[in-house]
Short mmCIF file of C-alpha atoms and ligand atoms in Angstrom, two decimals:
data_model
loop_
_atom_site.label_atom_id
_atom_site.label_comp_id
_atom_site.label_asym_id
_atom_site.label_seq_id
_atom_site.Cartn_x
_atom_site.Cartn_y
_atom_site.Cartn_z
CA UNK A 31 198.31 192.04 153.59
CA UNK A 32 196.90 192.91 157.16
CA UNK A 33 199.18 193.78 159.96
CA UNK A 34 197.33 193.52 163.20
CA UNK A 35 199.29 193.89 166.73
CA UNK A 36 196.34 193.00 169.19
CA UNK A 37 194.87 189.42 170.24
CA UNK A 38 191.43 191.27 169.79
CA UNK A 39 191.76 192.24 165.89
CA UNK A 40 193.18 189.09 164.99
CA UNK A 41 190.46 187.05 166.46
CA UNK A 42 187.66 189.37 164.65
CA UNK A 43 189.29 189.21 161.51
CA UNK A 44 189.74 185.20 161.67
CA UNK A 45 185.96 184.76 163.30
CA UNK A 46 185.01 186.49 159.67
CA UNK A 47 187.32 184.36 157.66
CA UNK A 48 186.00 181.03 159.16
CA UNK A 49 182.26 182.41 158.82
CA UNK A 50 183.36 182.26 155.31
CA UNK A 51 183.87 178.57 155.79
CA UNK A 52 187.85 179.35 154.50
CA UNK A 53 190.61 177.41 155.84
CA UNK A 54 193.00 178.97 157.70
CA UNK A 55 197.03 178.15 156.76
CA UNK A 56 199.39 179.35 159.98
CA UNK A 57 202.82 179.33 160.30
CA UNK A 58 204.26 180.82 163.14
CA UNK A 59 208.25 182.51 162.79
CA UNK A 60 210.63 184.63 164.79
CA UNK A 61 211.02 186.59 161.74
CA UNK A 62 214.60 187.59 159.67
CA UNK A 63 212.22 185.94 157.31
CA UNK A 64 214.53 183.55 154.56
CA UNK A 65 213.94 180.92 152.09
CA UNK A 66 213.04 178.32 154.75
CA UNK A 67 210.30 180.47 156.46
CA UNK A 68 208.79 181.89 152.74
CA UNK A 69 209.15 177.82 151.45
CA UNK A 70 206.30 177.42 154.52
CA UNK A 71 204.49 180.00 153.47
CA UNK A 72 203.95 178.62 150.02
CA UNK A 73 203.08 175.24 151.15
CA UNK A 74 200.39 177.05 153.34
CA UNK A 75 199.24 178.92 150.43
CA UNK A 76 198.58 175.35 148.56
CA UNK A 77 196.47 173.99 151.20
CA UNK A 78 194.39 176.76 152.56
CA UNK A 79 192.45 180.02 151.68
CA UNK A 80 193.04 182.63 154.29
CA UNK A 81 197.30 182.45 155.05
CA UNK A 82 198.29 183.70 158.21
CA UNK A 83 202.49 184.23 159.63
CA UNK A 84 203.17 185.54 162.98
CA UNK A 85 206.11 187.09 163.49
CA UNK A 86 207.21 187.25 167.45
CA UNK A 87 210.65 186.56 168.82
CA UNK A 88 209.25 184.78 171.98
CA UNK A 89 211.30 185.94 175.28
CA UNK A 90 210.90 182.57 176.94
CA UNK A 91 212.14 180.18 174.84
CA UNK A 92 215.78 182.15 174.74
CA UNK A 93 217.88 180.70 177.74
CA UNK A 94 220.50 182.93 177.04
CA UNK A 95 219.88 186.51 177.10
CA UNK A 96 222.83 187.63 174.76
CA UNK A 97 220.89 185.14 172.21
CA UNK A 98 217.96 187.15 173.02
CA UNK A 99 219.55 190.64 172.17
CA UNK A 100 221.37 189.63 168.91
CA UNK A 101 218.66 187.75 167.70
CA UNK A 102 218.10 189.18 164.17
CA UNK A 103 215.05 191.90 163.63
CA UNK A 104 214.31 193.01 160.22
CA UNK A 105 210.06 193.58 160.37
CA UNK A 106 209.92 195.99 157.17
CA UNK A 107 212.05 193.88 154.54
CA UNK A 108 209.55 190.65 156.52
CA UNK A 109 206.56 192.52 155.53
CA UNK A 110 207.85 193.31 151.96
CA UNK A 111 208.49 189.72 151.70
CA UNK A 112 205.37 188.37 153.05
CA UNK A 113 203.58 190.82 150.53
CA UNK A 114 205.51 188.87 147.39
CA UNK A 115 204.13 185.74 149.13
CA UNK A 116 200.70 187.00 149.31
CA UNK A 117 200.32 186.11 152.63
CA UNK A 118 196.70 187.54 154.19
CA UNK A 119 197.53 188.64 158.12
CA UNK A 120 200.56 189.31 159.75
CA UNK A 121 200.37 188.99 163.62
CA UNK A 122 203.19 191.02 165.38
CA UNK A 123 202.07 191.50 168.83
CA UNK A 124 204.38 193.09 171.67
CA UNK A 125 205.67 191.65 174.51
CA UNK A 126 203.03 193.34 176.55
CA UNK A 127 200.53 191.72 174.05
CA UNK A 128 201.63 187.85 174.47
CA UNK A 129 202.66 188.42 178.08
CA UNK A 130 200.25 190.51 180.20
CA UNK A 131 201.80 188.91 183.05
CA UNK A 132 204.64 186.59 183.51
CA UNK A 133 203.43 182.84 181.93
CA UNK A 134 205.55 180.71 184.55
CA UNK A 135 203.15 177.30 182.91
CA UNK A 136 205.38 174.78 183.40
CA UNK A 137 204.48 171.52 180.30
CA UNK A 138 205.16 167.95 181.33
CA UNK A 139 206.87 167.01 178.01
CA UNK A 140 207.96 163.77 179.39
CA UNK A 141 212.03 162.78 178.58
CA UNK A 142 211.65 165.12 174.73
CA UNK A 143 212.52 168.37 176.24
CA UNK A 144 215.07 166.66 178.36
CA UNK A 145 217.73 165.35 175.58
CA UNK A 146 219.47 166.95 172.33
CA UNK A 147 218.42 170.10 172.41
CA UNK A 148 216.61 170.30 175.90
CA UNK A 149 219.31 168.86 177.47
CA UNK A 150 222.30 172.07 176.41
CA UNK A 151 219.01 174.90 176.26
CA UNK A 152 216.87 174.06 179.34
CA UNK A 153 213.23 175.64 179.20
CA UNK A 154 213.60 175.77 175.78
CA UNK A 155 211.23 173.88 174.43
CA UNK A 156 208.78 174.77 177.89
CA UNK A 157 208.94 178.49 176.10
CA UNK A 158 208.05 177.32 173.08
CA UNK A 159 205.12 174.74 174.08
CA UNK A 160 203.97 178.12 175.85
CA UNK A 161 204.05 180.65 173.23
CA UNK A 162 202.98 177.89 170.31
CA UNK A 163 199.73 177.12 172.60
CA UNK A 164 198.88 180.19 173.30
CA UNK A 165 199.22 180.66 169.26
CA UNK A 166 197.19 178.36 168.40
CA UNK A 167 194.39 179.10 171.32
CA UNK A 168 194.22 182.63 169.15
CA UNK A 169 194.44 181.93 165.69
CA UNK A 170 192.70 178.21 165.95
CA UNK A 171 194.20 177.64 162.65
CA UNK A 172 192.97 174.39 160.65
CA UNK A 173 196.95 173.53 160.00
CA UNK A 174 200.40 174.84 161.16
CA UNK A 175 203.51 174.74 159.33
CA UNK A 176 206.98 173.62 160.60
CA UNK A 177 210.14 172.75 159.38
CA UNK A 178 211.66 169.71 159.96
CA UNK A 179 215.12 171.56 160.46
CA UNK A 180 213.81 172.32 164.06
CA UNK A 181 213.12 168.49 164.10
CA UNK A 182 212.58 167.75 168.01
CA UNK A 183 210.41 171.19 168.44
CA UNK A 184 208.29 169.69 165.73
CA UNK A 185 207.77 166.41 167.24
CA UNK A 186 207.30 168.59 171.31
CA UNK A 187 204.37 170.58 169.49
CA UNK A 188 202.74 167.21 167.48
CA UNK A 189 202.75 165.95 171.66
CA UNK A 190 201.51 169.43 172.61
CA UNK A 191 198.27 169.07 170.19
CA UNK A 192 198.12 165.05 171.35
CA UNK A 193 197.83 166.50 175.06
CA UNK A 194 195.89 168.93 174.84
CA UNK A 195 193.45 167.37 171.82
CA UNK A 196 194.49 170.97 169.51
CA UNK A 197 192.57 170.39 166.53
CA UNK A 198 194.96 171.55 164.26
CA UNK A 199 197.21 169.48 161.90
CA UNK A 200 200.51 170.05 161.85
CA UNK A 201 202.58 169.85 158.56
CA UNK A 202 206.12 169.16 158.38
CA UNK A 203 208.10 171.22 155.88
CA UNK A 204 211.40 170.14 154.68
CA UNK A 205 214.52 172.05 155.24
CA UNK A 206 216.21 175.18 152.91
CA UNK A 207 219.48 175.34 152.36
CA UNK A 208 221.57 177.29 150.63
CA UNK A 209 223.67 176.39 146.93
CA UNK A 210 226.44 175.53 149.51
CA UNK A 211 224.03 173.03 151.73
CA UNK A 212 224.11 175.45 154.43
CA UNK A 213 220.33 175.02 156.62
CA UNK A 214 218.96 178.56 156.01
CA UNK A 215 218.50 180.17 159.12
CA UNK A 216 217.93 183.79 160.56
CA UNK A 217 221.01 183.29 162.96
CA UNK A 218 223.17 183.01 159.65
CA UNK A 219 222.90 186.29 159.30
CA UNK A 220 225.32 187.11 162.66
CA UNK A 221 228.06 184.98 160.98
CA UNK A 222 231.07 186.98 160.23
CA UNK A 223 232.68 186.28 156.35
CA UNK A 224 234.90 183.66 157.79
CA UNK A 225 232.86 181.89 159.35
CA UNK A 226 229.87 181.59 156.46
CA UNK A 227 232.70 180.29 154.45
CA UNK A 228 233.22 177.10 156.44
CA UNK A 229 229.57 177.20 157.66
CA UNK A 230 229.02 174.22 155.21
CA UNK A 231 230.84 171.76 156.92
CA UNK A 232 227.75 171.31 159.55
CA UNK A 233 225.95 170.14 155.89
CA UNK A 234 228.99 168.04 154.57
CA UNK A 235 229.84 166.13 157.74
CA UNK A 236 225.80 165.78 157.82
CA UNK A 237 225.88 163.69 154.51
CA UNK A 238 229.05 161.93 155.38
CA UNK A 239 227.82 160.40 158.43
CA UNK A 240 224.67 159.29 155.88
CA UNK A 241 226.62 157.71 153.19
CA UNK A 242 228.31 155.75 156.40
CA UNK A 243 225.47 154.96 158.03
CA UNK A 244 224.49 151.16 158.57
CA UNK A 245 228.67 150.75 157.81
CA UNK A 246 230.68 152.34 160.25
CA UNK A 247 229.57 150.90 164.32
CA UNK A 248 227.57 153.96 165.23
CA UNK A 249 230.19 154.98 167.96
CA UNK A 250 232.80 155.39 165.75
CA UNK A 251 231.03 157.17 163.48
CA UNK A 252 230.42 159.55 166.15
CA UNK A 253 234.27 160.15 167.22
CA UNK A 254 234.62 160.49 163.19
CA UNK A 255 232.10 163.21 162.95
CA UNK A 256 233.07 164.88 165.96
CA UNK A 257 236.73 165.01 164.97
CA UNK A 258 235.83 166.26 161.35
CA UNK A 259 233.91 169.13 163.29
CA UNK A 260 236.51 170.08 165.77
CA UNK A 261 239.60 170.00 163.67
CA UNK A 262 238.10 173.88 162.22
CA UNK A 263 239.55 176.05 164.97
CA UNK A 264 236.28 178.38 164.66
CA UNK A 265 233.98 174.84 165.08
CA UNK A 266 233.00 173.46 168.34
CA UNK A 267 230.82 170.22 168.01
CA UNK A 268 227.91 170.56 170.77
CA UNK A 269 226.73 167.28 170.30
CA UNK A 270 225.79 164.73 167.29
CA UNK A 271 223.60 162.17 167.34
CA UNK A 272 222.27 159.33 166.00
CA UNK A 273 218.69 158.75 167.44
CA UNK A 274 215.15 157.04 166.58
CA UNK A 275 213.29 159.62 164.62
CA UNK A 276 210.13 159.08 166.15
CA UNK A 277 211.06 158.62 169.62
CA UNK A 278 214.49 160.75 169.43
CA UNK A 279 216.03 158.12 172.15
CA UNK A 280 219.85 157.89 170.92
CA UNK A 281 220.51 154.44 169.28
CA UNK A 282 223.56 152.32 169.59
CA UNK A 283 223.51 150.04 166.67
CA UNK A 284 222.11 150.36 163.26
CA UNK A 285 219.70 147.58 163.73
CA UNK A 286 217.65 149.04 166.91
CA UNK A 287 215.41 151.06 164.50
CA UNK A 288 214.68 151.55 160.93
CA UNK A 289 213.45 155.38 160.98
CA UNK A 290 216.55 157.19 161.74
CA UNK A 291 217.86 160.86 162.02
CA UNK A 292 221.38 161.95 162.74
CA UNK A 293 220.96 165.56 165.06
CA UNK A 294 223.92 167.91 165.16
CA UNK A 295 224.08 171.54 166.84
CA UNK A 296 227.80 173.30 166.77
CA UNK A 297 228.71 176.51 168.15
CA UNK A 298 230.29 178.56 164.55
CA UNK A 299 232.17 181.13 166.43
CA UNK A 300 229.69 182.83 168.99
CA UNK A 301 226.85 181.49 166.88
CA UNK A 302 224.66 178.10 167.71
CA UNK A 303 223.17 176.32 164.67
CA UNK A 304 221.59 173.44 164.55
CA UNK A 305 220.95 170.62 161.52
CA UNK A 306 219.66 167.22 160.61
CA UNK A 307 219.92 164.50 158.25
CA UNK A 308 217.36 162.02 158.12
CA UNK A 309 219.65 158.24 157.36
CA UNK A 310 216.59 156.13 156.71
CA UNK A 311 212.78 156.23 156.83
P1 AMP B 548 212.02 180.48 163.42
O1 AMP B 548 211.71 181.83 162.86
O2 AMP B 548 213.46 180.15 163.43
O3 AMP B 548 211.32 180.23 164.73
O4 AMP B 548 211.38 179.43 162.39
C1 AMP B 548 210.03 179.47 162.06
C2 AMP B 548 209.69 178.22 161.31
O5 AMP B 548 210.48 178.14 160.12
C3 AMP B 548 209.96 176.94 162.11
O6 AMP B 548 208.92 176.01 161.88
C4 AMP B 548 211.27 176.47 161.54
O7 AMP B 548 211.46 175.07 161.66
C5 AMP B 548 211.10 176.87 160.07
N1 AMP B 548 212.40 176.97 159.41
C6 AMP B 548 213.52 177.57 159.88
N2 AMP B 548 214.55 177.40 159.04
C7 AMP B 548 214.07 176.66 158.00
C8 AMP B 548 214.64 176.14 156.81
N3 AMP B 548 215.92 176.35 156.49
N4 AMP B 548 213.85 175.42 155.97
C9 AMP B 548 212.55 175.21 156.26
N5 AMP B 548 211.94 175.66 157.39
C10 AMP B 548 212.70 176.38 158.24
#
């Protein structure tokens, strides 16, 4: 595997690739690489010839600078695993690299940046539109990976390509989780003992509120889930939803869509996770 740090060498090398008339597989991570992150990989490696990961933890999507700091680095074991995966490139630009100067762009993403997520982590998903489009304006890969655990940053970057006509295709990839139906993620990693052990409740309550759905009025089901959460001492329910899983607008009855996904992000201890169930589709 290559690992380039510069705009300029990744851009030669993929220029030769695509004289080559190979595809090009991208999937773009913050590194701590896991299961979920290597799972993309593979699919990449089914679909295209040339496979390249980028691994950048992008300063403006964090809207909370302690987040920032303890966000979970680990580049040589990442590389070691990419190299299993037989992953081609590795892009791990600087700071200095992806921000020459201060990007202050500011994306009209309509209402989707503005609820779940957007609405507790505002400029979010504005950091990520930036940092995705300026990925994809270097690599100009023919398909990008992402996992549906990050479920509303998956449908902001399929508007991102609509808006800006990106030709790249983006393909969904469906969530890792651990034997305990944990969602894999990096920020598992700053969990203390006690907390991974009742980490699986976010899962559990997740496929309660499925087995209920379309039974229990949806607004009792929320108090339910939101009870179950909060009764843990070290669980704090940021919010759970029920909401159209193309449009992400919170529903109020079962029969007001038939594509639905129930969103849940709780703070485990100091740490934020976030997970998803899809109820019907
Ligand atoms: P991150 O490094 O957290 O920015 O994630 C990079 C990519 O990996 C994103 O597209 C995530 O949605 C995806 N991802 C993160 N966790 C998982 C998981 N448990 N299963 C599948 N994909 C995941």
């Amino acid at each position: 595997m290559q690992i380039v740090n510069t705009i300029e060498e990744t851009k030669t090398i993929l220029s030769n690739i695509r004289q080559k008339n190979m595809s090009i597989g991208f999937v773009p991570t913050m590194g701590a690489l896991h299961e979920g992150h290597l799972s993309l990989i593979r699919d990449a490696r089914k679909d295209n010839d040339f496979i390249i990961c980028s691994i950048y933890v992008n300063p403006t999507q964090f809207d909370n600078n302690e987040d920032l700091e303890k966000y979970p680095r680990d580049l040589n074991n990442d590389i070691d695993k990419l190299e299993k995966e037989n992953c081609d490139l590795l892009f791990n630009p600087s700071n200095g690299e992806m921000y020459p100067q201060p990007d202050t762009t500011e994306f009209d993403l309509g209402y989707l940046d503005e609820i779940l997520e957007g609405k507790y982590r505002p400029g979010h998903f504005n950091g990520v539109a930036i940092v995705v489009k300026k990925l994809f304006s270097i690599i100009e890969p023919d398909r990008a990976y992402f996992g549906i655990k990050d479920y509303q940053q998956l449908l902001i970057i399929q508007k991102l390509i609509e808006k800006f006509e990106i030709p790249v295709e983006i393909i969904p990839c469906p969530t890792e989780r651990e034997d305990d139906g944990l969602a894999m993620s990096s920020r598992n990693a700053r969990l203390s003992p006690k907390e991974r052990k009742i980490a699986p409740i976010i899962y559990t309550t997740l496929k309660f509120a499925k087995i209920n759905a379309g039974f229990i009025p949806i607004n009792e089901l929320k108090k339910i889930v939101a009870k179950r959460i909060n009764k843990n001492k070290l669980l704090k329910l940021e919010y759970f939803e029920i909401v159209d899983a193309e449009t992400l607008l919170p529903l109020k009855t079962w029969t007001e869509s038939n594509k639905m996904i129930a969103c849940i992000a709780v703070f485990l201890g100091k740490v934020r996770l976030i997970d998803n169930i899809i109820l019907f589709y």
